[in-house]
Amino acid sequence: MTTSPLKTLATYLVGEFENKAQAAADPSWYVHLRLWQRPIPSLSDSDTFTMLLEQASPVSDKPPYRQRVLQLTEQSGQIQGEYFALKNPLQFRGAGTQPALLNAITADDLVSLPNSTAHIQYQSVGAADYRFQSKLPEGKFCSFEYGKQRKYVYLGFDIEKKHSVLELKTYDKGINPDTGQGLWGALMGPFVLLKQDSYRWN
């Protein structure tokens, strides 16, 4: 039976990713990152796939950071990805390697964010694979409160199989809303992360 594009995307995205080769080749612009994208079963069903994202540097002793939630749905044939913040990120810090922390998460733990819904396009590749591209609407930036200040961020990714390995390109970057200039993140092009481990949705 053919797997739907939505379920395929959800399967592609959950797992552990790393950009070790990119960071070694260009350390001035790309920090070595490990990214975890963990399923949240309590907020998922056959038509909705919700995951917690967090990242860390394998060469640093700093704790994971940038906790956020991504929820995938499909409406009238259009796949969408909506990002949420967490009311208490520290409560779920470390869930990338300790998924049991997510057993307690509920919809009440999520914070809706302005301009946080991305449109996800896809193309068939071969008999059973897909190439996905996620973008926020043109000229729109997601915003959130941090340190009593409003921050703005562009969120986007591409994911596809290359030589039987899933490659995730992330375009996330902080934005100056007055100039549109990038402040941090993927300033010189996307972070290119290869999938190291896969997680299951059940």
PDB file of N, CA and C in Angstrom, residues 161-201:
ATOM      1  N   LYS A 161      15.703  11.995   0.344  1.00  0.00           N
ATOM      2  CA  LYS A 161      16.718  10.949   0.375  1.00  0.00           C
ATOM      3  C   LYS A 161      17.766  11.223  -0.690  1.00  0.00           C
ATOM      4  N   LYS A 162      19.033  11.100  -0.295  1.00  0.00           N
ATOM      5  CA  LYS A 162      20.141  11.201  -1.224  1.00  0.00           C
ATOM      6  C   LYS A 162      21.064  10.020  -0.971  1.00  0.00           C
ATOM      7  N   HIS A 163      21.198   9.168  -1.972  1.00  0.00           N
ATOM      8  CA  HIS A 163      22.025   7.961  -1.843  1.00  0.00           C
ATOM      9  C   HIS A 163      21.590   7.141  -0.626  1.00  0.00           C
ATOM     10  N   SER A 164      20.279   6.996  -0.469  1.00  0.00           N
ATOM     11  CA  SER A 164      19.660   6.184   0.588  1.00  0.00           C
ATOM     12  C   SER A 164      19.786   6.792   1.981  1.00  0.00           C
ATOM     13  N   VAL A 165      20.302   8.016   2.076  1.00  0.00           N
ATOM     14  CA  VAL A 165      20.413   8.703   3.364  1.00  0.00           C
ATOM     15  C   VAL A 165      19.517   9.933   3.330  1.00  0.00           C
ATOM     16  N   LEU A 166      18.761  10.148   4.404  1.00  0.00           N
ATOM     17  CA  LEU A 166      17.903  11.328   4.464  1.00  0.00           C
ATOM     18  C   LEU A 166      18.734  12.562   4.791  1.00  0.00           C
ATOM     19  N   GLU A 167      18.592  13.576   3.940  1.00  0.00           N
ATOM     20  CA  GLU A 167      19.304  14.839   4.115  1.00  0.00           C
ATOM     21  C   GLU A 167      18.303  15.939   4.455  1.00  0.00           C
ATOM     22  N   LEU A 168      18.521  16.581   5.581  1.00  0.00           N
ATOM     23  CA  LEU A 168      17.664  17.668   6.044  1.00  0.00           C
ATOM     24  C   LEU A 168      18.437  18.975   5.942  1.00  0.00           C
ATOM     25  N   LYS A 169      17.911  19.910   5.185  1.00  0.00           N
ATOM     26  CA  LYS A 169      18.486  21.252   5.106  1.00  0.00           C
ATOM     27  C   LYS A 169      17.588  22.199   5.891  1.00  0.00           C
ATOM     28  N   THR A 170      18.158  22.917   6.846  1.00  0.00           N
ATOM     29  CA  THR A 170      17.369  23.850   7.644  1.00  0.00           C
ATOM     30  C   THR A 170      17.821  25.280   7.356  1.00  0.00           C
ATOM     31  N   TYR A 171      16.839  26.151   7.196  1.00  0.00           N
ATOM     32  CA  TYR A 171      17.088  27.547   6.835  1.00  0.00           C
ATOM     33  C   TYR A 171      16.747  28.502   7.978  1.00  0.00           C
ATOM     34  N   ASP A 172      16.557  27.992   9.175  1.00  0.00           N
ATOM     35  CA  ASP A 172      16.139  28.823  10.306  1.00  0.00           C
ATOM     36  C   ASP A 172      17.174  29.913  10.587  1.00  0.00           C
ATOM     37  N   LYS A 173      16.689  31.122  10.803  1.00  0.00           N
ATOM     38  CA  LYS A 173      17.590  32.209  11.187  1.00  0.00           C
ATOM     39  C   LYS A 173      16.813  33.328  11.862  1.00  0.00           C
ATOM     40  N   GLY A 174      17.483  33.968  12.819  1.00  0.00           N
ATOM     41  CA  GLY A 174      16.911  35.135  13.460  1.00  0.00           C
ATOM     42  C   GLY A 174      16.910  36.305  12.499  1.00  0.00           C
ATOM     43  N   ILE A 175      15.883  37.150  12.599  1.00  0.00           N
ATOM     44  CA  ILE A 175      15.679  38.227  11.636  1.00  0.00           C
ATOM     45  C   ILE A 175      15.514  39.564  12.354  1.00  0.00           C
ATOM     46  N   ASN A 176      16.145  40.603  11.806  1.00  0.00           N
ATOM     47  CA  ASN A 176      15.845  41.974  12.203  1.00  0.00           C
ATOM     48  C   ASN A 176      14.598  42.397  11.441  1.00  0.00           C
ATOM     49  N   PRO A 177      13.458  42.597  12.112  1.00  0.00           N
ATOM     50  CA  PRO A 177      12.213  42.865  11.384  1.00  0.00           C
ATOM     51  C   PRO A 177      12.210  44.196  10.650  1.00  0.00           C
ATOM     52  N   ASP A 178      13.075  45.120  11.060  1.00  0.00           N
ATOM     53  CA  ASP A 178      13.114  46.428  10.407  1.00  0.00           C
ATOM     54  C   ASP A 178      13.851  46.389   9.071  1.00  0.00           C
ATOM     55  N   THR A 179      14.874  45.538   8.990  1.00  0.00           N
ATOM     56  CA  THR A 179      15.686  45.483   7.771  1.00  0.00           C
ATOM     57  C   THR A 179      15.538  44.174   7.005  1.00  0.00           C
ATOM     58  N   GLY A 180      15.007  43.128   7.678  1.00  0.00           N
ATOM     59  CA  GLY A 180      14.946  41.810   7.067  1.00  0.00           C
ATOM     60  C   GLY A 180      16.276  41.088   7.076  1.00  0.00           C
ATOM     61  N   GLN A 181      17.287  41.675   7.701  1.00  0.00           N
ATOM     62  CA  GLN A 181      18.627  41.094   7.727  1.00  0.00           C
ATOM     63  C   GLN A 181      18.702  39.942   8.714  1.00  0.00           C
ATOM     64  N   GLY A 182      19.437  38.886   8.319  1.00  0.00           N
ATOM     65  CA  GLY A 182      19.650  37.767   9.212  1.00  0.00           C
ATOM     66  C   GLY A 182      20.605  38.118  10.333  1.00  0.00           C
ATOM     67  N   LEU A 183      20.322  37.617  11.525  1.00  0.00           N
ATOM     68  CA  LEU A 183      21.135  37.911  12.704  1.00  0.00           C
ATOM     69  C   LEU A 183      21.923  36.702  13.188  1.00  0.00           C
ATOM     70  N   TRP A 184      21.370  35.527  13.054  1.00  0.00           N
ATOM     71  CA  TRP A 184      22.026  34.299  13.491  1.00  0.00           C
ATOM     72  C   TRP A 184      21.407  33.130  12.726  1.00  0.00           C
ATOM     73  N   GLY A 185      22.066  31.988  12.786  1.00  0.00           N
ATOM     74  CA  GLY A 185      21.509  30.811  12.117  1.00  0.00           C
ATOM     75  C   GLY A 185      22.088  30.618  10.730  1.00  0.00           C
ATOM     76  N   ALA A 186      21.230  30.259   9.794  1.00  0.00           N
ATOM     77  CA  ALA A 186      21.667  29.881   8.441  1.00  0.00           C
ATOM     78  C   ALA A 186      21.936  31.123   7.590  1.00  0.00           C
ATOM     79  N   LEU A 187      22.978  31.860   7.956  1.00  0.00           N
ATOM     80  CA  LEU A 187      23.286  33.121   7.276  1.00  0.00           C
ATOM     81  C   LEU A 187      23.992  32.911   5.944  1.00  0.00           C
ATOM     82  N   MET A 188      24.737  31.830   5.815  1.00  0.00           N
ATOM     83  CA  MET A 188      25.511  31.564   4.600  1.00  0.00           C
ATOM     84  C   MET A 188      24.967  30.361   3.836  1.00  0.00           C
ATOM     85  N   GLY A 189      23.696  30.093   4.006  1.00  0.00           N
ATOM     86  CA  GLY A 189      23.086  28.931   3.384  1.00  0.00           C
ATOM     87  C   GLY A 189      22.614  27.961   4.447  1.00  0.00           C
ATOM     88  N   PRO A 190      21.893  26.935   4.047  1.00  0.00           N
ATOM     89  CA  PRO A 190      21.273  26.040   5.026  1.00  0.00           C
ATOM     90  C   PRO A 190      22.273  25.187   5.789  1.00  0.00           C
ATOM     91  N   PHE A 191      21.887  24.816   6.994  1.00  0.00           N
ATOM     92  CA  PHE A 191      22.579  23.745   7.692  1.00  0.00           C
ATOM     93  C   PHE A 191      22.172  22.429   7.028  1.00  0.00           C
ATOM     94  N   VAL A 192      23.139  21.575   6.759  1.00  0.00           N
ATOM     95  CA  VAL A 192      22.889  20.310   6.071  1.00  0.00           C
ATOM     96  C   VAL A 192      23.142  19.173   7.059  1.00  0.00           C
ATOM     97  N   LEU A 193      22.055  18.546   7.485  1.00  0.00           N
ATOM     98  CA  LEU A 193      22.131  17.506   8.508  1.00  0.00           C
ATOM     99  C   LEU A 193      21.712  16.165   7.920  1.00  0.00           C
ATOM    100  N   LEU A 194      22.465  15.130   8.232  1.00  0.00           N
ATOM    101  CA  LEU A 194      22.156  13.777   7.769  1.00  0.00           C
ATOM    102  C   LEU A 194      21.518  12.978   8.900  1.00  0.00           C
ATOM    103  N   LYS A 195      20.556  12.161   8.539  1.00  0.00           N
ATOM    104  CA  LYS A 195      19.836  11.386   9.548  1.00  0.00           C
ATOM    105  C   LYS A 195      20.714  10.254  10.068  1.00  0.00           C
ATOM    106  N   GLN A 196      20.869  10.216  11.396  1.00  0.00           N
ATOM    107  CA  GLN A 196      21.690   9.210  12.053  1.00  0.00           C
ATOM    108  C   GLN A 196      20.868   8.075  12.650  1.00  0.00           C
ATOM    109  N   ASP A 197      19.642   8.391  13.053  1.00  0.00           N
ATOM    110  CA  ASP A 197      18.789   7.398  13.702  1.00  0.00           C
ATOM    111  C   ASP A 197      17.338   7.769  13.433  1.00  0.00           C
ATOM    112  N   SER A 198      16.477   6.765  13.313  1.00  0.00           N
ATOM    113  CA  SER A 198      15.054   6.986  13.053  1.00  0.00           C
ATOM    114  C   SER A 198      14.235   6.612  14.276  1.00  0.00           C
ATOM    115  N   TYR A 199      13.139   7.333  14.498  1.00  0.00           N
ATOM    116  CA  TYR A 199      12.206   7.032  15.575  1.00  0.00           C
ATOM    117  C   TYR A 199      10.879   6.571  14.979  1.00  0.00           C
ATOM    118  N   ARG A 200      10.100   5.888  15.785  1.00  0.00           N
ATOM    119  CA  ARG A 200       8.817   5.359  15.332  1.00  0.00           C
ATOM    120  C   ARG A 200       7.674   6.185  15.921  1.00  0.00           C
ATOM    121  N   TRP A 201       6.548   6.156  15.220  1.00  0.00           N
ATOM    122  CA  TRP A 201       5.384   6.921  15.652  1.00  0.00           C
ATOM    123  C   TRP A 201       4.465   6.146  16.591  1.00  0.00           C
TER     124      TRP A 201
END
